[in-house]
Amino acid sequence: MKKIGLIALVGLIILAVAAIALPGNSKMDASGVVKLPAPRTDGGISVEKALSERRSIRSFKNESLTIDEISQLLWAAQGVTDDKGHRTSPSAMASYPLEIYLLAGNITGLPAGVYHYSPEGHNVSTVALGDKIPELFGTSMNGKADWRASAPAIFIVTGVFERVNKVPGQDLSRFVHVEAGTASENLLLEVVSLGLGATYTAGFDANKTRECLGLVSGQDPIAVIPVGRK
Ligand SMILES: Cc1cc2nc3c(=O)[nH]c(=O)nc-3n(C[C@H](O)[C@H](O)[C@H](O)COP(=O)(O)O)c2cc1C
């Protein structure tokens, strides 16, 4: 018991120190929550232009993204758009089974780390500090260099299956995968609108990803979307 208390205390101290000391990190509170800048809900390019310009981009400049861009991308994927809690993506039975994580490598205004997005608060909470992108994507599953390691940010769409599996005798797990597609496409179109590059990927080491994000049983990573400047 004493050991757990000590670990929690050390964790809080690390976050508090991070809140004060890390560059460009003025918005992280002592519990590791970072309020994101308000997303823009107008402007950008037309949907038609975004659709016609979208392409998978697998090579990124060695440049940072901004916290405003991260805010916009997370909002596009799952942001809340009315006072009833509806979101940018449709959801089966309004069950909202998706949880989005961010691996921040090189983002101005956000320390490198693993973050979980809360649509309700439009904020991210810290899962772990430190750049996990090289750890998770340093080598691909066939042992070769993985191009995703050069991305300054990687979004990971996960699903919690019990949120849709509420009809006795029916396995509705497919709903979660369908939703991951709609949320991811929103993010990909926002990437184009912001003039950035990304690729929708589903080839990744699920066990390593689960471990990195600290996922519990019943929650699976579905899609990995590296984003950077092209
Ligand atoms: C379900 C799905 C899984 C994908 N997985 C990967 C992947 O693991 N790695 C990758 O480099 N691209 C992946 N892609 C991207 C496709 O290779 C890409 O969309 C396709 O070549 C068409 O090119 P475009 O996206 O530029 O139109 C995936 C796309 C989809 C729809």
XYZ file of N, CA and C and ligand atoms in Angstrom:
721
model
N 0.836 -1.205 0.000
C 0.000 0.000 0.000
C 0.872 1.257 0.000
N 1.895 1.213 0.922
C 2.808 2.360 1.026
C 3.528 2.585 -0.303
N 3.910 1.415 -0.964
C 4.652 1.487 -2.220
C 3.794 2.179 -3.300
N 2.486 1.801 -3.356
C 1.590 2.382 -4.368
C 1.465 3.893 -4.134
N 1.330 4.270 -2.850
C 1.224 5.694 -2.505
C 2.459 6.453 -2.950
N 3.621 5.834 -2.767
C 4.885 6.472 -3.143
C 4.966 6.645 -4.658
N 4.556 5.572 -5.388
C 4.576 5.636 -6.860
C 3.648 6.753 -7.342
N 2.431 6.825 -6.745
C 1.477 7.869 -7.151
C 2.049 9.249 -6.871
N 2.729 9.383 -5.713
C 3.312 10.678 -5.337
C 4.402 11.085 -6.333
N 5.259 10.090 -6.682
C 6.340 10.371 -7.632
C 5.744 10.784 -8.981
N 4.662 10.075 -9.409
C 3.988 10.402 -10.670
C 3.479 11.832 -10.657
N 2.849 12.210 -9.536
C 2.300 13.572 -9.426
C 3.405 14.612 -9.463
N 4.530 14.285 -8.789
C 5.662 15.234 -8.781
C 6.206 15.396 -10.197
N 6.336 14.257 -10.942
C 6.856 14.333 -12.314
C 5.944 15.229 -13.164
N 4.616 15.018 -13.026
C 3.676 15.824 -13.815
C 3.736 17.295 -13.411
N 3.864 17.533 -12.087
C 3.924 18.922 -11.626
C 5.179 19.606 -12.148
N 6.305 18.863 -12.117
C 7.558 19.422 -12.621
C 7.426 19.668 -14.118
N 6.797 18.687 -14.814
C 6.604 18.838 -16.263
C 5.768 20.083 -16.544
N 4.738 20.295 -15.706
C 3.847 21.440 -15.921
C 4.613 22.751 -15.842
N 5.639 22.775 -15.010
C 6.390 24.020 -14.837
C 7.551 24.104 -15.823
N 8.253 22.958 -15.992
C 9.560 23.034 -16.640
C 9.592 22.756 -18.133
N 8.622 21.995 -18.669
C 8.762 21.598 -20.065
C 8.449 22.750 -21.007
N 9.237 22.907 -22.065
C 9.068 24.040 -22.954
C 7.697 24.037 -23.630
N 7.095 25.197 -23.728
C 5.835 25.331 -24.440
C 4.691 24.595 -23.795
N 4.820 24.314 -22.488
C 3.842 23.459 -21.853
C 3.030 24.189 -20.800
N 2.709 25.404 -21.048
C 2.051 26.197 -20.020
C 0.635 25.734 -19.725
N 0.057 24.871 -20.589
C -1.353 24.553 -20.403
C -1.603 23.253 -19.640
N -0.545 22.517 -19.253
C -0.773 21.254 -18.543
C -1.012 21.514 -17.061
N -2.134 20.969 -16.506
C -2.350 21.167 -15.078
C -1.634 20.069 -14.293
N -1.743 20.139 -12.976
C -0.959 19.221 -12.135
C -1.400 17.772 -12.278
N -2.623 17.524 -12.806
C -3.039 16.126 -12.986
C -2.741 15.633 -14.403
N -2.012 16.458 -15.188
C -1.583 16.002 -16.511
C -2.598 16.257 -17.608
N -3.616 17.083 -17.324
C -4.626 17.398 -18.348
C -4.224 18.672 -19.083
N -4.312 18.624 -20.408
C -3.989 19.800 -21.230
C -5.249 20.230 -21.971
N -5.723 21.408 -21.646
C -6.889 21.966 -22.352
C -6.428 22.359 -23.757
N -7.173 21.930 -24.760
C -6.774 22.242 -26.137
C -7.383 23.567 -26.581
N -6.704 24.263 -27.498
C -7.291 25.483 -28.046
C -8.630 25.159 -28.712
N -9.550 26.110 -28.703
C -10.863 25.876 -29.325
C -10.679 25.574 -30.811
N -11.393 24.548 -31.317
C -11.261 24.242 -32.744
C -12.006 25.271 -33.582
N -11.563 25.409 -34.808
C -12.288 26.286 -35.723
C -13.390 25.442 -36.372
N -14.590 26.013 -36.500
C -15.711 25.249 -37.069
C -16.135 25.804 -38.427
N -15.302 26.663 -38.972
C -15.590 27.217 -40.295
C -14.238 27.530 -40.953
N -14.300 27.794 -42.245
C -13.044 28.134 -42.923
C -12.411 26.899 -43.522
N -11.121 26.936 -43.733
C -10.449 25.805 -44.362
C -10.838 25.702 -45.827
N -10.697 24.508 -46.403
C -11.001 24.330 -47.831
C -12.323 23.569 -47.970
N -12.871 23.521 -49.181
C -14.155 22.840 -49.364
C -13.977 21.330 -49.178
N -15.057 20.673 -48.839
C -15.025 19.206 -48.704
C -14.575 18.586 -50.031
N -15.079 19.145 -51.134
C -14.731 18.584 -52.450
C -13.229 18.694 -52.718
N -12.657 19.845 -52.340
C -11.213 20.029 -52.559
C -10.428 19.050 -51.669
N -10.866 18.922 -50.422
C -10.173 17.997 -49.511
C -10.247 16.564 -50.035
N -11.431 16.190 -50.544
C -11.581 14.829 -51.086
C -10.682 14.609 -52.295
N -10.610 15.622 -53.160
C -9.821 15.417 -54.382
C -8.322 15.502 -54.132
N -7.942 16.140 -53.026
C -6.495 16.263 -52.754
C -5.965 15.206 -51.779
N -6.859 14.484 -51.097
C -6.368 13.512 -50.111
C -5.532 12.417 -50.763
N -4.373 12.142 -50.206
C -3.484 11.089 -50.694
C -2.718 10.554 -49.501
N -2.360 9.286 -49.511
C -1.537 8.753 -48.418
C -0.133 9.317 -48.519
N 0.326 9.951 -47.456
C 1.659 10.564 -47.411
C 2.479 9.801 -46.373
N 3.635 9.311 -46.810
C 4.449 8.463 -45.911
C 5.823 9.049 -45.628
N 6.010 10.298 -45.988
C 7.309 10.925 -45.730
C 7.045 12.325 -45.184
N 7.668 12.636 -44.073
C 7.376 13.895 -43.394
C 8.639 14.721 -43.211
N 8.460 16.055 -43.252
C 9.576 16.947 -42.939
C 9.900 16.813 -41.464
N 11.145 17.093 -41.125
C 11.539 17.041 -39.716
C 11.126 18.354 -39.042
N 9.829 18.557 -38.948
C 9.294 19.802 -38.381
C 8.175 19.463 -37.405
N 8.003 20.353 -36.433
C 6.966 20.110 -35.433
C 5.582 20.464 -35.969
N 4.566 19.895 -35.336
C 3.186 20.351 -35.529
C 2.863 21.289 -34.371
N 1.768 22.020 -34.493
C 1.382 22.916 -33.393
C 0.226 22.298 -32.611
N 0.052 22.787 -31.391
C -1.060 22.275 -30.580
C -2.398 22.677 -31.204
N -2.439 23.788 -31.943
C -3.684 24.174 -32.638
C -4.047 23.135 -33.702
N -3.022 22.648 -34.420
C -3.297 21.626 -35.442
C -3.772 20.326 -34.784
N -3.144 19.971 -33.666
C -3.555 18.751 -32.954
C -4.997 18.881 -32.472
N -5.325 20.052 -31.931
C -6.681 20.322 -31.463
C -7.691 20.150 -32.595
N -7.361 20.710 -33.751
C -8.263 20.667 -34.904
C -8.473 19.225 -35.381
N -7.399 18.440 -35.367
C -7.467 17.057 -35.864
C -8.272 16.166 -34.915
N -8.066 16.359 -33.612
C -8.825 15.552 -32.651
C -10.307 15.911 -32.711
N -10.576 17.206 -32.847
C -11.975 17.659 -32.964
C -12.610 17.060 -34.215
N -11.875 17.075 -35.324
C -12.423 16.533 -36.573
C -12.804 15.058 -36.399
N -12.001 14.324 -35.652
C -12.255 12.889 -35.483
C -13.445 12.615 -34.563
N -13.507 13.334 -33.445
C -14.500 12.971 -32.414
C -15.055 14.149 -31.629
N -14.815 15.371 -32.098
C -15.225 16.534 -31.302
C -16.728 16.611 -31.083
N -17.112 17.205 -29.971
C -18.532 17.399 -29.649
C -19.036 18.612 -30.415
N -20.230 18.460 -31.047
C -20.724 19.543 -31.919
C -22.104 20.064 -31.527
N -22.686 19.552 -30.451
C -23.911 20.195 -29.951
C -24.031 19.972 -28.450
N -25.058 20.610 -27.861
C -25.145 20.526 -26.394
C -25.730 19.212 -25.909
N -26.091 18.307 -26.864
C -26.541 16.967 -26.454
C -25.371 15.989 -26.443
N -24.206 16.457 -26.860
C -23.026 15.586 -26.840
C -22.768 14.857 -28.141
N -23.568 15.168 -29.179
C -23.297 14.536 -30.482
C -21.940 14.998 -31.000
N -21.365 14.176 -31.876
C -19.982 14.422 -32.302
C -19.861 14.619 -33.814
N -18.666 14.951 -34.251
C -18.397 15.139 -35.685
C -18.638 13.846 -36.481
N -18.464 12.679 -35.835
C -18.700 11.389 -36.507
C -20.004 10.786 -35.992
N -20.742 10.102 -36.876
C -21.944 9.411 -36.395
C -21.568 8.237 -35.493
N -22.510 7.824 -34.644
C -22.218 6.696 -33.749
C -23.452 5.821 -33.594
N -23.256 4.509 -33.754
C -24.367 3.563 -33.651
C -25.025 3.689 -32.277
N -26.321 3.954 -32.268
C -27.102 4.098 -31.024
C -26.510 5.199 -30.122
N -25.762 6.112 -30.723
C -25.057 7.167 -29.969
C -24.286 6.551 -28.793
N -23.636 5.416 -29.090
C -22.944 4.684 -28.014
C -21.486 5.140 -27.844
N -20.959 5.826 -28.820
C -19.600 6.392 -28.780
C -18.548 5.407 -28.238
N -18.288 4.351 -28.997
C -17.332 3.336 -28.532
C -15.858 3.679 -28.785
N -15.594 4.798 -29.495
C -14.196 5.087 -29.840
C -13.495 5.907 -28.765
N -12.221 5.611 -28.586
C -11.339 6.427 -27.735
C -10.094 6.707 -28.570
N -9.722 7.978 -28.642
C -8.580 8.350 -29.484
C -7.377 8.707 -28.623
N -6.246 8.183 -29.026
C -4.987 8.461 -28.328
C -4.049 9.198 -29.279
N -3.154 9.947 -28.678
C -2.174 10.697 -29.455
C -0.781 10.346 -28.949
N 0.087 9.936 -29.872
C 1.507 9.829 -29.529
C 2.130 11.130 -30.001
N 2.517 11.958 -29.057
C 3.120 13.248 -29.404
C 4.625 13.079 -29.397
N 5.239 13.369 -30.549
C 6.701 13.296 -30.644
C 7.280 14.690 -30.662
N 6.834 15.497 -31.628
C 7.391 16.835 -31.826
C 6.243 17.816 -32.082
N 5.681 18.312 -30.978
C 4.538 19.231 -31.088
C 4.815 20.471 -30.255
N 4.739 21.635 -30.895
C 4.949 22.881 -30.159
C 3.764 23.088 -29.220
N 4.060 23.224 -27.941
C 2.987 23.465 -26.968
C 2.507 22.210 -26.274
N 3.106 21.068 -26.587
C 2.711 19.817 -25.918
C 3.953 18.935 -25.753
N 4.280 18.580 -24.517
C 5.460 17.735 -24.322
C 5.287 16.364 -24.980
N 6.385 15.778 -25.412
C 6.316 14.441 -25.996
C 5.665 13.499 -24.988
N 4.776 12.652 -25.478
C 4.108 11.727 -24.564
C 2.968 10.993 -25.233
N 2.269 10.231 -24.410
C 1.066 9.516 -24.854
C -0.114 10.218 -24.191
N -1.106 10.579 -24.982
C -2.257 11.320 -24.463
C -3.566 10.661 -24.882
N -4.576 10.836 -24.036
C -5.931 10.352 -24.352
C -6.844 11.560 -24.535
N -7.632 11.542 -25.619
C -8.507 12.686 -25.932
C -9.863 12.551 -25.255
N -10.287 13.623 -24.594
C -11.643 13.674 -24.045
C -12.457 14.643 -24.902
N -13.426 14.133 -25.700
C -14.236 15.022 -26.538
C -15.046 16.007 -25.693
N -15.577 15.548 -24.561
C -16.442 16.400 -23.733
C -15.700 17.646 -23.260
N -14.480 17.460 -22.788
C -13.728 18.596 -22.279
C -12.846 19.250 -23.337
N -12.810 18.656 -24.520
C -11.844 19.008 -25.574
C -10.455 19.237 -24.941
N -10.008 18.176 -24.287
C -8.672 18.216 -23.687
C -8.020 16.847 -23.848
N -6.725 16.801 -23.562
C -6.042 15.506 -23.538
C -5.486 15.285 -22.140
N -5.542 14.025 -21.699
C -4.928 13.703 -20.415
C -3.693 12.854 -20.661
N -2.720 13.045 -19.813
C -1.426 12.370 -19.998
C -1.518 10.910 -19.561
N -1.153 10.017 -20.475
C -1.033 8.588 -20.129
C 0.404 8.317 -19.694
N 1.350 8.873 -20.442
C 2.782 8.735 -20.108
C 3.549 9.850 -20.798
N 4.591 10.318 -20.155
C 5.445 11.327 -20.795
C 6.620 10.651 -21.489
N 7.173 11.327 -22.490
C 8.298 10.760 -23.251
C 7.830 10.349 -24.639
N 8.733 10.461 -25.606
C 8.398 10.139 -26.997
C 8.353 8.627 -27.198
N 7.154 8.095 -27.401
C 6.985 6.638 -27.575
C 6.976 6.240 -29.053
N 7.066 7.224 -29.955
C 6.979 6.879 -31.385
C 8.139 5.974 -31.818
N 9.396 6.304 -31.450
C 10.491 5.412 -31.866
C 10.365 4.008 -31.239
N 9.853 3.984 -30.029
C 9.689 2.695 -29.320
C 8.675 1.806 -30.036
N 7.571 2.425 -30.441
C 6.488 1.641 -31.043
C 6.676 1.420 -32.543
N 7.310 2.402 -33.208
C 7.420 2.320 -34.666
C 8.869 2.387 -35.157
N 9.815 2.069 -34.270
C 11.226 2.083 -34.664
C 11.512 1.079 -35.756
N 10.906 -0.077 -35.644
C 11.035 -1.093 -36.705
C 9.655 -1.637 -37.031
N 9.448 -2.030 -38.285
C 8.135 -2.558 -38.665
C 8.060 -4.026 -38.268
N 6.894 -4.640 -38.521
C 6.702 -6.023 -38.103
C 7.630 -6.979 -38.851
N 8.110 -6.574 -40.062
C 9.049 -7.453 -40.788
C 10.510 -7.104 -40.470
N 10.712 -6.278 -39.438
C 12.076 -5.981 -38.979
C 12.749 -4.828 -39.699
N 12.097 -4.262 -40.714
C 12.680 -3.129 -41.468
C 12.310 -1.813 -40.787
N 12.968 -0.715 -41.224
C 12.649 0.596 -40.655
C 11.199 0.949 -41.012
N 10.481 1.458 -40.060
C 9.077 1.820 -40.268
C 8.995 3.319 -40.537
N 8.466 3.718 -41.707
C 8.391 5.133 -42.085
C 7.594 5.946 -41.070
N 6.719 5.301 -40.321
C 5.868 6.031 -39.375
C 6.672 6.681 -38.253
N 7.908 6.159 -38.033
C 8.744 6.706 -36.951
C 9.120 8.162 -37.200
N 9.014 8.628 -38.459
C 9.408 10.018 -38.756
C 8.264 11.012 -38.537
N 7.105 10.515 -38.146
C 5.970 11.430 -37.943
C 6.098 12.155 -36.603
N 5.811 13.461 -36.574
C 5.845 14.178 -35.290
C 4.665 13.827 -34.391
N 3.591 13.285 -34.996
C 2.409 12.910 -34.197
C 1.747 11.688 -34.810
N 1.273 10.800 -33.952
C 0.542 9.629 -34.440
C -0.755 9.516 -33.643
N -1.864 9.444 -34.368
C -3.173 9.282 -33.738
C -3.538 7.802 -33.778
N -4.044 7.301 -32.668
C -4.439 5.892 -32.632
C -5.912 5.817 -32.229
N -6.698 5.218 -33.126
C -8.133 5.078 -32.874
C -8.352 3.713 -32.227
N -8.964 3.714 -31.061
C -9.245 2.450 -30.368
C -10.755 2.325 -30.164
N -11.199 1.104 -29.891
C -12.626 0.883 -29.664
C -12.881 0.074 -28.408
N -13.952 0.455 -27.712
C -14.380 -0.274 -26.510
C -15.646 -1.041 -26.902
N -15.505 -2.363 -27.038
C -16.547 -3.159 -27.677
C -17.815 -3.334 -26.844
N -17.691 -3.304 -25.542
C -18.892 -3.532 -24.720
C -19.916 -2.391 -24.867
N -19.456 -1.248 -25.355
C -20.402 -0.120 -25.503
C -21.439 -0.365 -26.606
N -21.092 -1.213 -27.581
C -22.086 -1.502 -28.633
C -22.736 -2.871 -28.426
N -22.065 -3.744 -27.691
C -22.573 -5.109 -27.539
C -23.570 -5.194 -26.390
N -24.720 -4.551 -26.615
C -25.733 -4.520 -25.555
C -27.019 -5.213 -25.973
N -27.023 -5.778 -27.212
C -28.226 -6.475 -27.675
C -27.996 -7.975 -27.465
N -28.794 -8.598 -26.576
C -28.565 -10.018 -26.270
C -28.579 -10.877 -27.529
N -27.606 -11.765 -27.630
C -27.563 -12.727 -28.738
C -26.971 -12.165 -30.016
N -26.566 -10.906 -30.019
C -25.992 -10.333 -31.260
C -24.603 -9.780 -31.010
N -23.687 -10.109 -31.919
C -22.341 -9.529 -31.823
C -22.283 -8.304 -32.744
N -22.295 -7.141 -32.151
C -22.318 -5.894 -32.938
C -20.931 -5.239 -32.995
N -19.893 -6.043 -32.769
C -18.526 -5.511 -32.746
C -18.175 -4.766 -34.028
N -18.768 -5.187 -35.146
C -18.441 -4.537 -36.422
C -18.761 -3.044 -36.392
N -19.754 -2.657 -35.597
C -20.095 -1.227 -35.506
C -18.867 -0.403 -35.113
N -18.056 -0.963 -34.230
C -16.894 -0.222 -33.726
C -15.901 0.023 -34.867
N -15.696 -1.004 -35.691
C -14.768 -0.850 -36.822
C -15.314 0.140 -37.844
N -16.622 0.079 -38.074
C -17.232 1.028 -39.017
C -17.026 2.453 -38.507
N -17.250 2.656 -37.227
C -17.074 4.006 -36.650
C -15.622 4.475 -36.711
N -14.713 3.546 -36.522
C -13.290 3.926 -36.597
C -12.978 4.466 -37.991
N -13.642 3.901 -39.011
C -13.448 4.378 -40.381
C -13.990 5.783 -40.572
N -15.174 6.051 -40.035
C -15.763 7.384 -40.250
C -14.946 8.451 -39.511
N -14.560 8.157 -38.279
C -13.780 9.135 -37.500
C -12.423 9.376 -38.161
N -11.827 8.307 -38.651
C -10.503 8.432 -39.273
C -10.574 9.242 -40.553
N -11.629 9.026 -41.351
C -11.752 9.801 -42.595
C -11.944 11.290 -42.272
N -12.711 11.586 -41.234
C -12.832 12.999 -40.819
C -11.448 13.583 -40.563
N -10.653 12.828 -39.808
C -9.306 13.315 -39.460
C -8.458 13.493 -40.728
N -8.571 12.527 -41.643
C -7.769 12.592 -42.867
C -8.147 13.801 -43.732
N -9.433 14.133 -43.757
C -9.855 15.301 -44.547
C -9.401 16.600 -43.871
N -9.415 16.599 -42.550
C -8.917 17.785 -41.828
C -7.418 17.945 -42.071
N -6.700 16.833 -42.154
C -5.263 16.861 -42.474
C -5.044 17.621 -43.783
N -5.872 17.306 -44.780
C -5.732 17.970 -46.084
C -6.043 19.456 -45.937
N -7.113 19.756 -45.207
C -7.506 21.160 -45.026
C -6.396 21.967 -44.353
N -5.652 21.320 -43.460
C -4.560 22.011 -42.760
C -3.259 22.023 -43.572
N -3.283 21.390 -44.737
C -2.080 21.355 -45.575
C -1.028 20.372 -45.071
N -1.472 19.390 -44.273
C -0.536 18.399 -43.710
C -0.616 17.097 -44.506
N 0.167 16.108 -44.080
C 0.141 14.803 -44.733
C -0.128 13.708 -43.707
N -0.751 12.610 -44.166
C -1.063 11.486 -43.261
C -1.327 10.234 -44.066
N -1.277 9.106 -43.393
C -1.726 7.842 -44.000
C -2.547 7.082 -42.966
N -3.626 6.486 -43.464
C -4.480 5.637 -42.625
C -3.827 4.261 -42.610
N -3.402 3.759 -41.471
C -2.762 2.440 -41.464
C -3.442 1.502 -40.453
N -3.512 0.241 -40.876
C -4.086 -0.768 -39.990
C -3.091 -1.907 -39.755
N -1.903 -1.789 -40.365
C -0.854 -2.780 -40.137
C 0.032 -2.303 -39.000
N -0.120 -2.903 -37.833
C 0.707 -2.522 -36.676
C 0.686 -3.655 -35.661
N 1.609 -3.577 -34.725
C 1.690 -4.604 -33.690
C 0.665 -4.280 -32.591
N -0.442 -5.006 -32.621
C -1.551 -4.691 -31.705
C -1.154 -4.867 -30.239
N -0.347 -5.883 -29.945
C 0.016 -6.118 -28.538
C 0.889 -4.997 -27.997
N 1.910 -4.616 -28.814
C 2.798 -3.517 -28.382
C 2.013 -2.215 -28.230
N 1.074 -1.997 -29.150
C 0.275 -0.769 -29.116
C -0.607 -0.747 -27.876
N -1.232 -1.884 -27.606
C -2.091 -2.006 -26.415
C -1.297 -1.685 -25.154
N -0.107 -2.258 -25.103
C 0.772 -2.055 -23.934
C 1.173 -0.583 -23.792
N 1.554 0.019 -24.914
C 2.003 1.419 -24.913
C 0.894 2.358 -24.434
N -0.344 2.056 -24.849
C -1.466 2.928 -24.484
C -2.060 2.570 -23.129
N -1.646 1.421 -22.594
C -2.190 0.977 -21.303
C -3.644 0.542 -21.426
N -4.000 -0.113 -22.553
C -5.395 -0.513 -22.759
C -5.744 -1.737 -21.923
N -6.985 -1.771 -21.467
C -7.441 -2.927 -20.695
C -8.187 -3.878 -21.632
N -8.472 -5.078 -21.151
C -9.171 -6.072 -21.953
C -10.528 -5.497 -22.409
N -10.882 -5.741 -23.674
C -12.148 -5.216 -24.197
C -11.974 -3.932 -24.985
N -10.758 -3.387 -24.983
C -10.472 -2.191 -25.776
C -9.325 -2.516 -26.725
N -9.549 -2.298 -28.021
C -8.529 -2.663 -29.017
C -8.116 -1.467 -29.866
N -6.826 -1.396 -30.232
C -6.426 -0.403 -31.227
C -6.921 -0.849 -32.600
N -7.448 0.089 -33.404
C -8.013 -0.268 -34.709
C -7.244 0.389 -35.857
N -6.940 1.660 -35.700
C -6.244 2.366 -36.786
C -5.156 3.264 -36.226
N -4.083 3.377 -36.997
C -2.933 4.209 -36.611
C -2.731 5.245 -37.723
N -2.751 6.532 -37.357
C -2.666 7.586 -38.382
C -1.511 8.541 -38.067
N -0.354 8.306 -38.719
C 0.763 9.230 -38.544
C 0.479 10.520 -39.324
N 0.798 11.654 -38.714
C 0.551 12.962 -39.348
C 1.810 13.805 -39.246
N 2.114 14.518 -40.321
C 3.266 15.418 -40.293
C 3.185 16.426 -41.429
N 4.233 17.231 -41.554
C 4.276 18.187 -42.675
C 4.869 17.495 -43.889
N 4.233 17.717 -45.044
C 4.711 17.052 -46.258
C 5.626 17.985 -47.043
C -7.971 -0.468 -44.009
C -6.711 0.169 -44.551
C -5.505 -0.225 -44.037
C -4.318 0.367 -44.497
N -3.141 0.007 -43.913
C -1.993 0.565 -44.339
C -0.763 0.218 -43.721
O -0.705 -0.586 -42.800
N 0.381 0.818 -44.164
C 0.353 1.747 -45.177
O 1.420 2.261 -45.540
N -0.804 2.104 -45.775
C -1.984 1.532 -45.389
N -3.169 1.908 -45.965
C -3.190 2.953 -47.016
C -3.377 2.370 -48.415
O -2.199 1.709 -48.820
C -3.721 3.524 -49.379
O -4.939 4.116 -48.981
C -3.855 3.019 -50.819
O -2.588 2.655 -51.339
C -4.477 4.060 -51.744
O -3.684 5.245 -51.792
P -4.260 6.682 -51.344
O -4.657 6.585 -49.874
O -3.129 7.654 -51.554
O -5.438 7.002 -52.184
C -4.356 1.342 -45.529
C -5.603 1.734 -46.037
C -6.752 1.172 -45.551
C -8.089 1.636 -46.103
